PDB file of C-alpha atoms in Angstrom:
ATOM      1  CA  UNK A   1     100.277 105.785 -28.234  1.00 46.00           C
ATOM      2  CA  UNK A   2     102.027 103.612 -30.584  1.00 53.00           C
ATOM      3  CA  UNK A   3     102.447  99.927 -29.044  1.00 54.00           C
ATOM      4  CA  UNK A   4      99.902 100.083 -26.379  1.00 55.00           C
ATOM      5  CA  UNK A   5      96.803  98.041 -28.264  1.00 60.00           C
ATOM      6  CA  UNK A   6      96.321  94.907 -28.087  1.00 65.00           C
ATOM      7  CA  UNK A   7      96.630  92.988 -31.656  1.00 64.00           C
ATOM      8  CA  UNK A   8      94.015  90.475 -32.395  1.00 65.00           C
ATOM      9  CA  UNK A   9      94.340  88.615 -36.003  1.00 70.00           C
ATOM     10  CA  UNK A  10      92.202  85.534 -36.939  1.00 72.00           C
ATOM     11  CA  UNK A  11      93.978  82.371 -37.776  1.00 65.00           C
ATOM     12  CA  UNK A  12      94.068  81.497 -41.572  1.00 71.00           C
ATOM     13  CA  UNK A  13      91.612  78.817 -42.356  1.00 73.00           C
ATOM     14  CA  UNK A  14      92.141  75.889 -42.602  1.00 78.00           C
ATOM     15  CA  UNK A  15      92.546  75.552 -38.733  1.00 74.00           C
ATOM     16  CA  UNK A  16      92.003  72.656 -36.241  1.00 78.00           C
ATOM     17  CA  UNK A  17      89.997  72.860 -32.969  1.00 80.00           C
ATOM     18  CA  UNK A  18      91.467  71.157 -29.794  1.00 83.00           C
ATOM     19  CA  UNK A  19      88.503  69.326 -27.784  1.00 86.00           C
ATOM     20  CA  UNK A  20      88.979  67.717 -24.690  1.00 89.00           C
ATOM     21  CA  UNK A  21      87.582  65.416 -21.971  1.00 93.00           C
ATOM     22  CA  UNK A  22      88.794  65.416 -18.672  1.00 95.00           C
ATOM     23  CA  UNK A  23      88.388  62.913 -16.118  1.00 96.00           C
ATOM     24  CA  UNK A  24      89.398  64.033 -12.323  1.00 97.00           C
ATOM     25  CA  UNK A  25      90.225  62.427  -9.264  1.00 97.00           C
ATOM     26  CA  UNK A  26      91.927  63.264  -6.341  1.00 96.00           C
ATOM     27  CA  UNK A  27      94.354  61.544  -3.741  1.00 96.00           C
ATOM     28  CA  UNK A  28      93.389  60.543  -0.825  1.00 94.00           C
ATOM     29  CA  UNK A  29      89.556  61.322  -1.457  1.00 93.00           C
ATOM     30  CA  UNK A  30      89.011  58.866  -4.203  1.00 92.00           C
ATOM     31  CA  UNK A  31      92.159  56.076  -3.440  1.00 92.00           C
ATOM     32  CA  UNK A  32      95.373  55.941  -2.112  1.00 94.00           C
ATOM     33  CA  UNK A  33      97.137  54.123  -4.874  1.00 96.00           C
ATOM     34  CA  UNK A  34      97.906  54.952  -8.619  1.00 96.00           C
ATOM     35  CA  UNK A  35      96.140  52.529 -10.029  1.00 96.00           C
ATOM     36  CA  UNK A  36      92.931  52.860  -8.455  1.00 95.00           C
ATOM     37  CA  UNK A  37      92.761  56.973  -8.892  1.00 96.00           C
ATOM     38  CA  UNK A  38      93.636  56.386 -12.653  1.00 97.00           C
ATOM     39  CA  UNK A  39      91.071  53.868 -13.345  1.00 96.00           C
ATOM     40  CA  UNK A  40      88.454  56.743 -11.300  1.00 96.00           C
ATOM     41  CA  UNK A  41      89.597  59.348 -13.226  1.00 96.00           C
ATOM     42  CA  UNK A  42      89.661  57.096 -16.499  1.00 96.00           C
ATOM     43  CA  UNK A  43      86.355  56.039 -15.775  1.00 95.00           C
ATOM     44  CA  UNK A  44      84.749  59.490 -15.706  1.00 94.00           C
ATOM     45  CA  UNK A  45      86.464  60.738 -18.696  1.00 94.00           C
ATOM     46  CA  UNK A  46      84.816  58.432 -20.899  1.00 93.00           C
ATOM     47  CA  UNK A  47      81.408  59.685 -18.910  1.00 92.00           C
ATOM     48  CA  UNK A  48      82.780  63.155 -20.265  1.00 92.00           C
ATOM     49  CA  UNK A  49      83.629  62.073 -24.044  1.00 91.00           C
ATOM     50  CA  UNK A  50      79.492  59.979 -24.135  1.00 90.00           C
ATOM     51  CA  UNK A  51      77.690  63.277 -22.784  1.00 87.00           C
ATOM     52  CA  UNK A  52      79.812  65.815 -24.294  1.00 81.00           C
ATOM     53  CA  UNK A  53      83.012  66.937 -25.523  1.00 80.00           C
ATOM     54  CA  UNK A  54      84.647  69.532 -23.879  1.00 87.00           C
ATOM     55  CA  UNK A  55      83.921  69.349 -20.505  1.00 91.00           C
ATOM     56  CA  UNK A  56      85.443  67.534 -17.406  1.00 92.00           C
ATOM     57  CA  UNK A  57      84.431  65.361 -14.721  1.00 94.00           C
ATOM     58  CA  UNK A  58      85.198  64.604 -10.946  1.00 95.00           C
ATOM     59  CA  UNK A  59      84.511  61.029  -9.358  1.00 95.00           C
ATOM     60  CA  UNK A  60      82.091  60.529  -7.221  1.00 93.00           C
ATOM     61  CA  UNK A  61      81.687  57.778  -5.511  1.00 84.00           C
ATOM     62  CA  UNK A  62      77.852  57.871  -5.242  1.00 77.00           C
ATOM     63  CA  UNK A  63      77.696  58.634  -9.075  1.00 61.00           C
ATOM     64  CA  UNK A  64      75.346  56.447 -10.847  1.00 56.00           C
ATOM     65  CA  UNK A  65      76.787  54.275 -13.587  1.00 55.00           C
ATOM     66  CA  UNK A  66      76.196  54.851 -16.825  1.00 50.00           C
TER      67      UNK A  66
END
C-alpha cells in the first residue's frame, strides 16, 4: 500500500555532527541551592568532555577528582 513505508534518505554531504557532554545533578541529592548544583553539574561535564565526547555524567559525591 501506497504511503505506508517508512522513507529514509541520507543527508547531502557536507553535514555537521552534534556532540555533546552532559553534566548531571540533581536537587536535593547533590545541593539545595542553584549555585552549588550548577557548579556539580558543571564540574562533571568537563569530566565528560576530558574522557570522551558524547556521553554524560552524574555527581557523585565520593567521585575521585580528576
Amino acid at each position: 500500500m501506497p504511503g505506508t513505508g517508512r522513507k529514509t534518505d541520507k543527508a547531502p554531504a557536507p553535514y555537521n555532527a552534534v556532540i555533546f557532554s552532559i553534566g548531571v545533578s540533581f536537587y536535593p541529592d547533590h545541593g539545595r541551592n542553584f549555585s552549588f548544583l550548577f557548579e556539580k553539574a558543571d564540574e562533571v561535564m568537563y569530566h565528560a568532555k576530558r574522557r570522551c565526547k558524547n556521553r554524560y555524567y552524574i555527581y557523585k559525591e565520593d567521585a575521585p577528582e580528576t
